[in-house]
PDB file of C-alpha atoms in Angstrom:
ATOM      1  CA  THR H   1     -17.460   7.675 -14.829  1.00 84.00           C
ATOM      2  CA  PHE H   2     -18.786   5.098 -12.405  1.00 87.00           C
ATOM      3  CA  ILE H   3     -19.903   2.789 -15.223  1.00 90.00           C
ATOM      4  CA  ILE H   4     -16.655   3.017 -17.224  1.00 89.00           C
ATOM      5  CA  VAL H   5     -14.145   2.971 -14.360  1.00 87.00           C
ATOM      6  CA  GLY H   6     -16.178   0.537 -12.248  1.00 90.00           C
ATOM      7  CA  GLY H   7     -16.806  -1.798 -15.177  1.00 91.00           C
ATOM      8  CA  SER H   8     -13.155  -1.804 -16.179  1.00 91.00           C
ATOM      9  CA  ASP H   9     -12.162  -2.460 -12.562  1.00 92.00           C
ATOM     10  CA  ALA H  10     -14.359  -5.570 -12.678  1.00 94.00           C
ATOM     11  CA  LEU H  11     -12.408  -6.692 -15.755  1.00 94.00           C
ATOM     12  CA  MET H  12      -9.162  -5.968 -13.908  1.00 94.00           C
ATOM     13  CA  LEU H  13     -10.253  -8.224 -11.044  1.00 95.00           C
ATOM     14  CA  LEU H  14     -11.126 -10.911 -13.594  1.00 95.00           C
ATOM     15  CA  GLY H  15      -7.643 -10.588 -15.104  1.00 93.00           C
ATOM     16  CA  ILE H  16      -6.048 -10.839 -11.662  1.00 93.00           C
ATOM     17  CA  GLY H  17      -8.173 -13.901 -10.949  1.00 94.00           C
ATOM     18  CA  ILE H  18      -6.972 -15.569 -14.139  1.00 93.00           C
ATOM     19  CA  ILE H  19      -3.344 -14.832 -13.203  1.00 92.00           C
ATOM     20  CA  TYR H  20      -3.918 -16.434  -9.803  1.00 92.00           C
ATOM     21  CA  TYR H  21      -5.596 -19.412 -11.462  1.00 92.00           C
ATOM     22  CA  ILE H  22      -2.551 -19.920 -13.706  1.00 90.00           C
ATOM     23  CA  THR H  23       0.258 -19.148 -11.222  1.00 89.00           C
ATOM     24  CA  GLY H  24      -1.300 -19.684  -7.786  1.00 87.00           C
ATOM     25  CA  SER H  25       0.299 -16.438  -6.618  1.00 86.00           C
ATOM     26  CA  PHE H  26      -0.443 -12.741  -6.183  1.00 88.00           C
ATOM     27  CA  GLN H  27       3.231 -11.799  -5.748  1.00 87.00           C
ATOM     28  CA  MET H  28       4.034  -9.450  -8.624  1.00 86.00           C
ATOM     29  CA  ASP H  29       7.785  -9.991  -8.325  1.00 85.00           C
ATOM     30  CA  SER H  30       7.427 -13.758  -8.815  1.00 86.00           C
ATOM     31  CA  ILE H  31       5.016 -13.696 -11.793  1.00 85.00           C
ATOM     32  CA  ARG H  32       6.320 -13.601 -15.358  1.00 85.00           C
ATOM     33  CA  LEU H  33       3.815 -14.797 -17.955  1.00 85.00           C
ATOM     34  CA  GLU H  34       4.500 -15.101 -21.680  1.00 86.00           C
ATOM     35  CA  LEU H  35       1.627 -14.156 -23.951  1.00 84.00           C
ATOM     36  CA  ASN H  36       1.608 -17.568 -25.609  1.00 85.00           C
ATOM     37  CA  ASN H  37      -1.982 -18.725 -25.069  1.00 88.00           C
ATOM     38  CA  GLY H  38      -5.442 -17.214 -25.251  1.00 88.00           C
ATOM     39  CA  LEU H  39      -6.162 -17.202 -21.514  1.00 92.00           C
ATOM     40  CA  ILE H  40      -2.986 -15.281 -20.648  1.00 91.00           C
ATOM     41  CA  VAL H  41      -3.602 -12.797 -23.484  1.00 92.00           C
ATOM     42  CA  PHE H  42      -7.174 -12.337 -22.220  1.00 94.00           C
ATOM     43  CA  SER H  43      -5.939 -11.626 -18.681  1.00 93.00           C
ATOM     44  CA  TYR H  44      -3.472  -9.013 -20.006  1.00 92.00           C
ATOM     45  CA  ILE H  45      -6.184  -7.317 -22.054  1.00 93.00           C
ATOM     46  CA  CYS H  46      -8.549  -7.237 -19.038  1.00 93.00           C
ATOM     47  CA  ILE H  47      -5.992  -5.418 -16.892  1.00 93.00           C
ATOM     48  CA  ALA H  48      -4.917  -3.177 -19.803  1.00 93.00           C
ATOM     49  CA  ILE H  49      -8.552  -2.092 -20.297  1.00 93.00           C
ATOM     50  CA  ALA H  50      -8.635  -0.991 -16.648  1.00 93.00           C
ATOM     51  CA  ALA H  51      -5.436   0.991 -17.229  1.00 92.00           C
ATOM     52  CA  PHE H  52      -6.891   2.572 -20.392  1.00 91.00           C
ATOM     53  CA  ALA H  53     -10.115   3.527 -18.599  1.00 90.00           C
ATOM     54  CA  LYS H  54      -8.297   5.168 -15.677  1.00 89.00           C
ATOM     55  CA  ALA H  55      -5.853   7.014 -17.917  1.00 88.00           C
ATOM     56  CA  GLY H  56      -8.541   7.902 -20.459  1.00 85.00           C
ATOM     57  CA  ALA H  57      -7.238   6.162 -23.577  1.00 86.00           C
ATOM     58  CA  MET H  58      -9.759   5.571 -26.336  1.00 86.00           C
ATOM     59  CA  PRO H  59     -12.294   3.986 -26.472  1.00 85.00           C
ATOM     60  CA  PHE H  60     -12.674   4.285 -22.667  1.00 86.00           C
ATOM     61  CA  HIS H  61     -12.254   8.061 -22.610  1.00 86.00           C
ATOM     62  CA  SER H  62     -15.746   9.532 -22.694  1.00 86.00           C
ATOM     63  CA  TRP H  63     -15.977  10.221 -18.956  1.00 87.00           C
ATOM     64  CA  ILE H  64     -13.047  12.658 -18.983  1.00 86.00           C
ATOM     65  CA  PRO H  65     -14.438  15.536 -21.159  1.00 86.00           C
ATOM     66  CA  ASP H  66     -17.774  15.396 -19.319  1.00 84.00           C
ATOM     67  CA  CYS H  67     -16.012  15.381 -15.943  1.00 83.00           C
ATOM     68  CA  ALA H  68     -13.722  18.206 -17.076  1.00 83.00           C
ATOM     69  CA  LYS H  69     -16.668  20.419 -18.000  1.00 82.00           C
ATOM     70  CA  ASP H  70     -19.035  19.729 -15.107  1.00 83.00           C
ATOM     71  CA  ALA H  71     -16.932  18.798 -12.066  1.00 84.00           C
ATOM     72  CA  PRO H  72     -15.343  21.460  -9.832  1.00 84.00           C
ATOM     73  CA  VAL H  73     -11.952  22.506 -11.224  1.00 81.00           C
ATOM     74  CA  PRO H  74      -9.882  21.243  -8.230  1.00 81.00           C
ATOM     75  CA  VAL H  75     -11.421  17.787  -8.723  1.00 83.00           C
ATOM     76  CA  VAL H  76     -10.543  17.805 -12.422  1.00 81.00           C
ATOM     77  CA  ALA H  77      -6.992  19.062 -11.799  1.00 81.00           C
ATOM     78  CA  TYR H  78      -6.336  16.252  -9.310  1.00 81.00           C
ATOM     79  CA  LEU H  79      -8.130  13.335 -10.963  1.00 78.00           C
ATOM     80  CA  PRO H  80      -8.392  13.259 -14.804  1.00 73.00           C
ATOM     81  CA  ALA H  81      -5.501  15.691 -15.250  1.00 73.00           C
ATOM     82  CA  SER H  82      -2.930  14.092 -12.987  1.00 76.00           C
ATOM     83  CA  LEU H  83      -3.724  11.312 -10.511  1.00 82.00           C
ATOM     84  CA  ASP H  84      -5.687   9.042 -12.851  1.00 80.00           C
ATOM     85  CA  LYS H  85      -2.984   9.356 -15.511  1.00 81.00           C
ATOM     86  CA  LEU H  86      -0.316   8.410 -12.989  1.00 86.00           C
ATOM     87  CA  LEU H  87      -2.340   5.418 -11.804  1.00 88.00           C
ATOM     88  CA  GLY H  88      -3.475   4.158 -15.198  1.00 88.00           C
ATOM     89  CA  ILE H  89      -0.198   4.507 -17.081  1.00 91.00           C
ATOM     90  CA  TYR H  90       1.843   3.199 -14.157  1.00 91.00           C
ATOM     91  CA  LEU H  91      -0.411   0.126 -14.055  1.00 91.00           C
ATOM     92  CA  LEU H  92       0.001  -0.366 -17.811  1.00 92.00           C
ATOM     93  CA  ALA H  93       3.782  -0.005 -17.505  1.00 92.00           C
ATOM     94  CA  ARG H  94       4.001  -2.488 -14.624  1.00 91.00           C
ATOM     95  CA  ILE H  95       1.983  -5.216 -16.341  1.00 91.00           C
ATOM     96  CA  SER H  96       3.780  -4.665 -19.667  1.00 91.00           C
ATOM     97  CA  LEU H  97       7.281  -4.631 -18.164  1.00 90.00           C
ATOM     98  CA  ASP H  98       7.002  -6.953 -15.161  1.00 88.00           C
ATOM     99  CA  LEU H  99       3.954  -9.223 -15.073  1.00 89.00           C
ATOM    100  CA  PHE H 100       3.849 -10.231 -18.732  1.00 90.00           C
ATOM    101  CA  VAL H 101       6.471 -10.896 -21.394  1.00 88.00           C
ATOM    102  CA  MET H 102       5.256  -8.764 -24.284  1.00 88.00           C
ATOM    103  CA  ASN H 103       5.265 -10.037 -27.847  1.00 88.00           C
ATOM    104  CA  GLN H 104       5.381  -8.082 -31.083  1.00 88.00           C
ATOM    105  CA  ALA H 105       1.646  -8.310 -31.735  1.00 89.00           C
ATOM    106  CA  MET H 106       0.720  -6.851 -28.345  1.00 90.00           C
ATOM    107  CA  ASN H 107       3.281  -4.052 -28.693  1.00 90.00           C
ATOM    108  CA  ILE H 108       1.813  -3.177 -32.085  1.00 91.00           C
ATOM    109  CA  LEU H 109      -1.680  -3.153 -30.537  1.00 91.00           C
ATOM    110  CA  LEU H 110      -0.538  -0.686 -27.863  1.00 92.00           C
ATOM    111  CA  MET H 111       1.113   1.526 -30.483  1.00 93.00           C
ATOM    112  CA  LEU H 112      -2.043   1.588 -32.593  1.00 93.00           C
ATOM    113  CA  VAL H 113      -4.237   2.384 -29.573  1.00 92.00           C
ATOM    114  CA  GLY H 114      -1.829   5.193 -28.679  1.00 93.00           C
ATOM    115  CA  ALA H 115      -1.752   6.654 -32.189  1.00 93.00           C
ATOM    116  CA  PHE H 116      -5.545   6.473 -32.555  1.00 92.00           C
ATOM    117  CA  THR H 117      -6.024   8.145 -29.167  1.00 92.00           C
ATOM    118  CA  ILE H 118      -3.642  10.975 -30.094  1.00 93.00           C
ATOM    119  CA  ILE H 119      -5.287  11.914 -33.370  1.00 93.00           C
ATOM    120  CA  ALA H 120      -8.962  11.238 -32.611  1.00 91.00           C
ATOM    121  CA  ALA H 121      -8.983  13.143 -29.312  1.00 91.00           C
ATOM    122  CA  VAL H 122      -7.080  16.154 -30.651  1.00 91.00           C
ATOM    123  CA  MET H 123      -9.552  16.354 -33.559  1.00 91.00           C
ATOM    124  CA  MET H 124     -12.376  16.459 -31.017  1.00 90.00           C
ATOM    125  CA  ALA H 125     -10.524  19.124 -29.004  1.00 88.00           C
ATOM    126  CA  LEU H 126     -10.206  21.398 -32.041  1.00 89.00           C
ATOM    127  CA  VAL H 127     -13.977  21.821 -32.371  1.00 87.00           C
ATOM    128  CA  GLN H 128     -14.728  22.527 -28.692  1.00 86.00           C
ATOM    129  CA  HIS H 129     -16.007  25.916 -27.551  1.00 87.00           C
ATOM    130  CA  ASN H 130     -15.756  25.287 -23.817  1.00 87.00           C
ATOM    131  CA  MET H 131     -12.301  25.786 -22.294  1.00 87.00           C
ATOM    132  CA  LYS H 132     -12.555  22.969 -19.746  1.00 87.00           C
ATOM    133  CA  ARG H 133     -14.036  20.490 -22.227  1.00 88.00           C
ATOM    134  CA  LEU H 134     -11.255  21.323 -24.693  1.00 90.00           C
ATOM    135  CA  LEU H 135      -8.690  20.610 -21.974  1.00 89.00           C
ATOM    136  CA  GLY H 136     -10.502  17.358 -21.212  1.00 88.00           C
ATOM    137  CA  TYR H 137     -10.069  16.089 -24.774  1.00 89.00           C
ATOM    138  CA  HIS H 138      -6.392  17.062 -24.667  1.00 90.00           C
ATOM    139  CA  ALA H 139      -6.059  15.070 -21.453  1.00 88.00           C
ATOM    140  CA  VAL H 140      -7.249  12.105 -23.527  1.00 89.00           C
ATOM    141  CA  SER H 141      -4.985  12.883 -26.497  1.00 91.00           C
ATOM    142  CA  GLN H 142      -1.831  13.084 -24.389  1.00 91.00           C
ATOM    143  CA  VAL H 143      -2.457   9.589 -23.022  1.00 91.00           C
ATOM    144  CA  GLY H 144      -1.833   8.367 -26.555  1.00 92.00           C
ATOM    145  CA  TYR H 145       1.835   9.430 -26.343  1.00 93.00           C
ATOM    146  CA  MET H 146       2.246   7.516 -23.082  1.00 93.00           C
ATOM    147  CA  VAL H 147       0.663   4.335 -24.473  1.00 93.00           C
ATOM    148  CA  LEU H 148       2.637   4.720 -27.712  1.00 93.00           C
ATOM    149  CA  GLY H 149       5.902   5.016 -25.778  1.00 93.00           C
ATOM    150  CA  ILE H 150       5.213   1.897 -23.711  1.00 92.00           C
ATOM    151  CA  GLY H 151       4.110   0.069 -26.871  1.00 91.00           C
ATOM    152  CA  THR H 152       7.475   0.594 -28.565  1.00 90.00           C
ATOM    153  CA  GLY H 153       8.934  -1.962 -26.161  1.00 86.00           C
ATOM    154  CA  ASN H 154      12.381  -0.333 -26.155  1.00 89.00           C
ATOM    155  CA  PRO H 155      13.996   1.552 -23.238  1.00 90.00           C
ATOM    156  CA  ILE H 156      13.958   5.057 -24.733  1.00 91.00           C
ATOM    157  CA  GLY H 157      10.299   4.798 -25.781  1.00 91.00           C
ATOM    158  CA  ILE H 158       9.162   3.347 -22.445  1.00 91.00           C
ATOM    159  CA  ALA H 159      11.127   5.973 -20.494  1.00 92.00           C
ATOM    160  CA  GLY H 160       9.621   8.662 -22.719  1.00 92.00           C
ATOM    161  CA  GLY H 161       6.094   7.405 -22.096  1.00 92.00           C
ATOM    162  CA  ILE H 162       6.585   7.382 -18.320  1.00 91.00           C
ATOM    163  CA  PHE H 163       8.327  10.784 -18.394  1.00 92.00           C
ATOM    164  CA  HIS H 164       5.408  12.154 -20.425  1.00 92.00           C
ATOM    165  CA  MET H 165       3.041  10.796 -17.768  1.00 91.00           C
ATOM    166  CA  LEU H 166       4.890  12.892 -15.172  1.00 91.00           C
ATOM    167  CA  ASN H 167       5.049  15.968 -17.404  1.00 92.00           C
ATOM    168  CA  HIS H 168       1.356  15.723 -18.215  1.00 91.00           C
ATOM    169  CA  ALA H 169       0.443  15.754 -14.531  1.00 90.00           C
ATOM    170  CA  VAL H 170       2.330  19.048 -14.219  1.00 91.00           C
ATOM    171  CA  TYR H 171       1.210  21.044 -17.251  1.00 91.00           C
ATOM    172  CA  LYS H 172      -2.368  19.764 -17.403  1.00 91.00           C
ATOM    173  CA  SER H 173      -2.952  20.524 -13.703  1.00 90.00           C
ATOM    174  CA  CYS H 174      -1.614  24.010 -14.444  1.00 91.00           C
ATOM    175  CA  LEU H 175      -3.988  24.448 -17.389  1.00 91.00           C
ATOM    176  CA  PHE H 176      -7.058  23.286 -15.456  1.00 90.00           C
ATOM    177  CA  LEU H 177      -6.196  25.584 -12.529  1.00 91.00           C
ATOM    178  CA  ASP H 178      -5.784  28.445 -15.042  1.00 91.00           C
ATOM    179  CA  ALA H 179      -9.241  27.617 -16.400  1.00 89.00           C
ATOM    180  CA  GLY H 180     -10.538  27.749 -12.832  1.00 89.00           C
ATOM    181  CA  ASN H 181      -8.998  31.198 -12.363  1.00 88.00           C
ATOM    182  CA  VAL H 182     -10.698  32.408 -15.540  1.00 88.00           C
ATOM    183  CA  GLU H 183     -14.020  30.928 -14.446  1.00 87.00           C
ATOM    184  CA  GLN H 184     -13.651  32.504 -10.987  1.00 85.00           C
ATOM    185  CA  LYS H 185     -13.253  35.976 -12.448  1.00 83.00           C
ATOM    186  CA  THR H 186     -15.559  35.855 -15.475  1.00 84.00           C
ATOM    187  CA  GLY H 187     -18.183  33.326 -14.450  1.00 83.00           C
ATOM    188  CA  THR H 188     -17.746  31.304 -17.640  1.00 84.00           C
ATOM    189  CA  THR H 189     -15.336  29.056 -19.546  1.00 83.00           C
ATOM    190  CA  GLU H 190     -17.149  29.421 -22.886  1.00 84.00           C
ATOM    191  CA  LEU H 191     -14.487  30.638 -25.328  1.00 84.00           C
ATOM    192  CA  ASP H 192     -17.031  32.703 -27.276  1.00 84.00           C
ATOM    193  CA  ARG H 193     -17.670  34.815 -24.166  1.00 84.00           C
ATOM    194  CA  LEU H 194     -14.036  35.388 -23.217  1.00 82.00           C
ATOM    195  CA  GLY H 195     -11.183  37.483 -24.605  1.00 81.00           C
ATOM    196  CA  GLY H 196      -8.704  40.184 -23.706  1.00 81.00           C
ATOM    197  CA  LEU H 197      -7.910  38.815 -20.242  1.00 83.00           C
ATOM    198  CA  SER H 198      -4.106  38.979 -20.570  1.00 82.00           C
ATOM    199  CA  LYS H 199      -3.932  42.528 -19.171  1.00 84.00           C
ATOM    200  CA  ALA H 200      -6.369  41.888 -16.348  1.00 83.00           C
ATOM    201  CA  MET H 201      -4.919  38.453 -15.439  1.00 86.00           C
ATOM    202  CA  PRO H 202      -1.216  38.585 -16.469  1.00 88.00           C
ATOM    203  CA  LEU H 203       0.041  35.862 -14.100  1.00 90.00           C
ATOM    204  CA  THR H 204      -2.699  33.461 -15.114  1.00 89.00           C
ATOM    205  CA  TYR H 205      -1.936  34.232 -18.766  1.00 91.00           C
ATOM    206  CA  ILE H 206       1.827  33.632 -18.371  1.00 92.00           C
ATOM    207  CA  SER H 207       1.307  30.278 -16.656  1.00 92.00           C
ATOM    208  CA  ALA H 208      -1.286  29.251 -19.254  1.00 92.00           C
ATOM    209  CA  LEU H 209       1.086  30.247 -22.080  1.00 93.00           C
ATOM    210  CA  ILE H 210       3.970  28.174 -20.663  1.00 94.00           C
ATOM    211  CA  ALA H 211       1.734  25.164 -20.009  1.00 93.00           C
ATOM    212  CA  SER H 212       0.234  25.452 -23.521  1.00 93.00           C
ATOM    213  CA  LEU H 213       3.679  25.454 -25.123  1.00 93.00           C
ATOM    214  CA  SER H 214       4.634  22.485 -22.934  1.00 93.00           C
ATOM    215  CA  ILE H 215       1.667  20.335 -23.932  1.00 91.00           C
ATOM    216  CA  SER H 216       2.258  21.272 -27.582  1.00 90.00           C
ATOM    217  CA  GLY H 217       5.806  19.908 -27.440  1.00 88.00           C
ATOM    218  CA  ILE H 218       7.620  23.201 -27.996  1.00 90.00           C
ATOM    219  CA  PRO H 219      11.253  23.332 -26.761  1.00 89.00           C
ATOM    220  CA  PRO H 220      12.677  24.015 -24.234  1.00 89.00           C
ATOM    221  CA  PHE H 221       9.665  23.000 -22.142  1.00 90.00           C
ATOM    222  CA  ASN H 222       9.162  19.585 -20.552  1.00 90.00           C
ATOM    223  CA  GLY H 223       6.547  18.270 -22.997  1.00 89.00           C
ATOM    224  CA  PHE H 224       9.035  18.519 -25.868  1.00 91.00           C
ATOM    225  CA  PHE H 225      11.629  16.264 -24.250  1.00 92.00           C
ATOM    226  CA  SER H 226       9.223  13.480 -23.279  1.00 91.00           C
ATOM    227  CA  LYS H 227       7.590  13.551 -26.721  1.00 93.00           C
ATOM    228  CA  TRP H 228      11.035  13.520 -28.354  1.00 93.00           C
ATOM    229  CA  MET H 229      11.929  10.401 -26.356  1.00 92.00           C
ATOM    230  CA  VAL H 230       8.701   8.727 -27.510  1.00 93.00           C
ATOM    231  CA  TYR H 231       9.529   9.671 -31.121  1.00 93.00           C
ATOM    232  CA  GLN H 232      13.005   8.158 -30.699  1.00 93.00           C
ATOM    233  CA  GLY H 233      11.427   4.953 -29.407  1.00 92.00           C
ATOM    234  CA  VAL H 234       9.181   4.756 -32.474  1.00 92.00           C
ATOM    235  CA  ILE H 235      12.136   5.529 -34.785  1.00 92.00           C
ATOM    236  CA  GLU H 236      14.012   2.570 -33.267  1.00 90.00           C
ATOM    237  CA  GLN H 237      11.088   0.400 -34.352  1.00 87.00           C
ATOM    238  CA  LEU H 238      11.663   1.572 -37.927  1.00 87.00           C
ATOM    239  CA  GLN H 239      14.922  -0.413 -37.892  1.00 84.00           C
ATOM    240  CA  ASN H 240      12.979  -3.644 -37.330  1.00 76.00           C
ATOM    241  CA  SER H 241      13.407  -6.302 -40.007  1.00 75.00           C
ATOM    242  CA  ASN H 242       9.652  -6.936 -40.171  1.00 84.00           C
ATOM    243  CA  PHE H 243       8.022  -4.818 -42.906  1.00 86.00           C
ATOM    244  CA  THR H 244       4.667  -4.690 -41.088  1.00 87.00           C
ATOM    245  CA  VAL H 245       6.266  -3.361 -37.899  1.00 86.00           C
ATOM    246  CA  ARG H 246       8.186  -0.734 -39.874  1.00 89.00           C
ATOM    247  CA  ALA H 247       5.049   0.381 -41.725  1.00 90.00           C
ATOM    248  CA  ILE H 248       2.976   0.659 -38.530  1.00 90.00           C
ATOM    249  CA  SER H 249       5.819   2.462 -36.735  1.00 90.00           C
ATOM    250  CA  ALA H 250       6.098   4.984 -39.590  1.00 92.00           C
ATOM    251  CA  LEU H 251       2.331   5.561 -39.466  1.00 93.00           C
ATOM    252  CA  CYS H 252       2.401   6.037 -35.691  1.00 92.00           C
ATOM    253  CA  LEU H 253       5.308   8.482 -35.932  1.00 92.00           C
ATOM    254  CA  ILE H 254       3.512  10.591 -38.547  1.00 93.00           C
ATOM    255  CA  VAL H 255       0.312  10.566 -36.473  1.00 93.00           C
ATOM    256  CA  ALA H 256       2.179  11.550 -33.288  1.00 93.00           C
ATOM    257  CA  ILE H 257       3.966  14.484 -34.945  1.00 92.00           C
ATOM    258  CA  PHE H 258       0.784  15.609 -36.722  1.00 93.00           C
ATOM    259  CA  GLY H 259      -1.045  15.368 -33.394  1.00 92.00           C
ATOM    260  CA  SER H 260       1.479  17.733 -31.806  1.00 91.00           C
ATOM    261  CA  GLY H 261       0.890  20.222 -34.608  1.00 92.00           C
ATOM    262  CA  LEU H 262      -2.875  20.083 -34.084  1.00 92.00           C
ATOM    263  CA  THR H 263      -2.361  20.437 -30.338  1.00 92.00           C
ATOM    264  CA  LEU H 264      -0.399  23.644 -30.912  1.00 92.00           C
ATOM    265  CA  ALA H 265      -3.146  24.962 -33.212  1.00 91.00           C
ATOM    266  CA  SER H 266      -5.774  24.135 -30.610  1.00 90.00           C
ATOM    267  CA  PHE H 267      -3.944  25.953 -27.830  1.00 91.00           C
ATOM    268  CA  MET H 268      -3.277  28.975 -30.018  1.00 91.00           C
ATOM    269  CA  LYS H 269      -7.058  29.095 -30.421  1.00 89.00           C
ATOM    270  CA  LEU H 270      -7.560  28.765 -26.662  1.00 89.00           C
ATOM    271  CA  LEU H 271      -5.006  31.454 -25.777  1.00 90.00           C
ATOM    272  CA  HIS H 272      -6.350  33.863 -28.394  1.00 89.00           C
ATOM    273  CA  ALA H 273      -9.984  33.334 -27.445  1.00 88.00           C
ATOM    274  CA  THR H 274      -9.333  33.637 -23.716  1.00 88.00           C
ATOM    275  CA  PHE H 275      -6.465  36.038 -23.157  1.00 87.00           C
ATOM    276  CA  LEU H 276      -5.849  37.859 -26.442  1.00 85.00           C
ATOM    277  CA  GLY H 277      -8.136  39.401 -29.049  1.00 73.00           C
ATOM    278  CA  GLN H 278     -11.017  41.699 -28.166  1.00 75.00           C
ATOM    279  CA  PRO H 279     -12.926  41.292 -24.892  1.00 73.00           C
ATOM    280  CA  ALA H 280     -16.327  39.711 -25.369  1.00 66.00           C
ATOM    281  CA  ASN H 281     -19.459  41.068 -23.740  1.00 62.00           C
ATOM    282  CA  ARG H 282     -19.475  39.085 -20.503  1.00 54.00           C
ATOM    283  CA  GLN H 283     -22.505  39.133 -18.250  1.00 48.00           C
ATOM    284  CA  THR H 284     -20.637  39.285 -14.963  1.00 50.00           C
ATOM    285  CA  GLY H 285     -20.312  41.723 -12.144  1.00 47.00           C
ATOM    286  CA  LYS H 286     -16.891  40.507 -11.062  1.00 51.00           C
ATOM    287  CA  PRO H 287     -13.911  42.873 -11.363  1.00 47.00           C
ATOM    288  CA  ALA H 288     -11.603  42.407 -14.330  1.00 57.00           C
ATOM    289  CA  ASN H 289      -8.363  41.768 -12.433  1.00 70.00           C
ATOM    290  CA  ASP H 290      -6.266  38.763 -11.528  1.00 73.00           C
ATOM    291  CA  VAL H 291      -7.290  36.274  -8.871  1.00 77.00           C
ATOM    292  CA  SER H 292      -5.806  36.262  -5.382  1.00 83.00           C
ATOM    293  CA  TRP H 293      -2.250  35.012  -4.860  1.00 85.00           C
ATOM    294  CA  THR H 294      -3.538  31.742  -3.377  1.00 88.00           C
ATOM    295  CA  MET H 295      -4.992  30.917  -6.823  1.00 87.00           C
ATOM    296  CA  TRP H 296      -2.271  32.182  -9.167  1.00 87.00           C
ATOM    297  CA  LEU H 297       0.714  30.950  -7.125  1.00 92.00           C
ATOM    298  CA  PRO H 298       0.086  27.189  -7.751  1.00 91.00           C
ATOM    299  CA  CYS H 299      -0.183  27.912 -11.486  1.00 90.00           C
ATOM    300  CA  ILE H 300       3.110  29.831 -11.493  1.00 94.00           C
ATOM    301  CA  ILE H 301       4.855  27.056  -9.523  1.00 94.00           C
ATOM    302  CA  LEU H 302       3.627  24.424 -12.003  1.00 93.00           C
ATOM    303  CA  ALA H 303       4.694  26.620 -14.937  1.00 93.00           C
ATOM    304  CA  ILE H 304       8.191  26.957 -13.409  1.00 94.00           C
ATOM    305  CA  ILE H 305       8.366  23.157 -13.080  1.00 93.00           C
ATOM    306  CA  CYS H 306       7.483  22.915 -16.805  1.00 92.00           C
ATOM    307  CA  VAL H 307      10.548  25.055 -17.555  1.00 93.00           C
ATOM    308  CA  ILE H 308      12.873  23.267 -15.104  1.00 92.00           C
ATOM    309  CA  PHE H 309      11.847  19.775 -16.273  1.00 92.00           C
ATOM    310  CA  GLY H 310      12.514  20.933 -19.828  1.00 90.00           C
ATOM    311  CA  VAL H 311      15.755  22.899 -19.587  1.00 90.00           C
ATOM    312  CA  PHE H 312      17.240  20.504 -17.023  1.00 91.00           C
ATOM    313  CA  ALA H 313      15.487  17.337 -18.230  1.00 86.00           C
ATOM    314  CA  ASN H 314      18.580  15.109 -18.074  1.00 87.00           C
ATOM    315  CA  GLN H 315      19.949  16.544 -14.842  1.00 88.00           C
ATOM    316  CA  ILE H 316      16.806  16.494 -12.658  1.00 86.00           C
ATOM    317  CA  PRO H 317      13.706  14.447 -13.615  1.00 86.00           C
ATOM    318  CA  LEU H 318      15.301  11.787 -15.819  1.00 86.00           C
ATOM    319  CA  LYS H 319      18.234  11.314 -13.462  1.00 84.00           C
ATOM    320  CA  ILE H 320      15.938  10.875 -10.457  1.00 80.00           C
ATOM    321  CA  PHE H 321      13.057   8.955 -11.996  1.00 74.00           C
TER     322      PHE H 321
END
């Protein structure tokens, strides 16, 4: 984590230095650079790499699954699941919307990075046998939708990407806290050693089910509406007169929808292995009941927000944000 995030921060400082060299200013509201020469493009890419590394977009993602598996769950729920996504994607949005005037080539690059991140990370998630590591790869995959939305360059796609950033912070924090509840009671997050916990931990199961449907893009939960906005942004690109842009947009749309299908399959596996099916032989002396209210209440609150931000998407989050 230190090497990837620290190294990309050094590139970010280099990019900022180049901007200062060109403009003589650090004032973000007075800088507006067109990507019309190599030095300006290089400065944009340097800062974008820092955004990718913080958010966990490929190929700067490898710290997130390792952190998800080995770090304490509260750390993972706050950093890779929510805070780093908010920081990284917000930075990418600010430089793409305010600091630089994007061109078609750079938008296409962002869309391709987003599509590749979606499909590659969800493929990796499908083969995981550790609950927290699986969630870590999904934290990477979901970044792809945010980058894809910003890469469309149109209002609905950009709004969808930023809305998905907010939604992800909610449902992924919920899922990691659910994993922590399971680990607290069973002593493990290995899917092969879990099963049948829905009766013993009903509140944890309900919150995990809602968050799983949200991340999979199932209506009427919040993940569906932000993904739908991203899809609409990509569909707008299909009306472009340039054949190459239309072809890449069609590819990205197919990848994004296919990625949602694989995400649903992955979480059906997680829910079945953890909460449904037959209980595995767990070597633990802890009682098979739900965690204390101080641990399940945050999960339930986050699950309720998933429902509210979905059912009332236009009235509450989109209207405010």
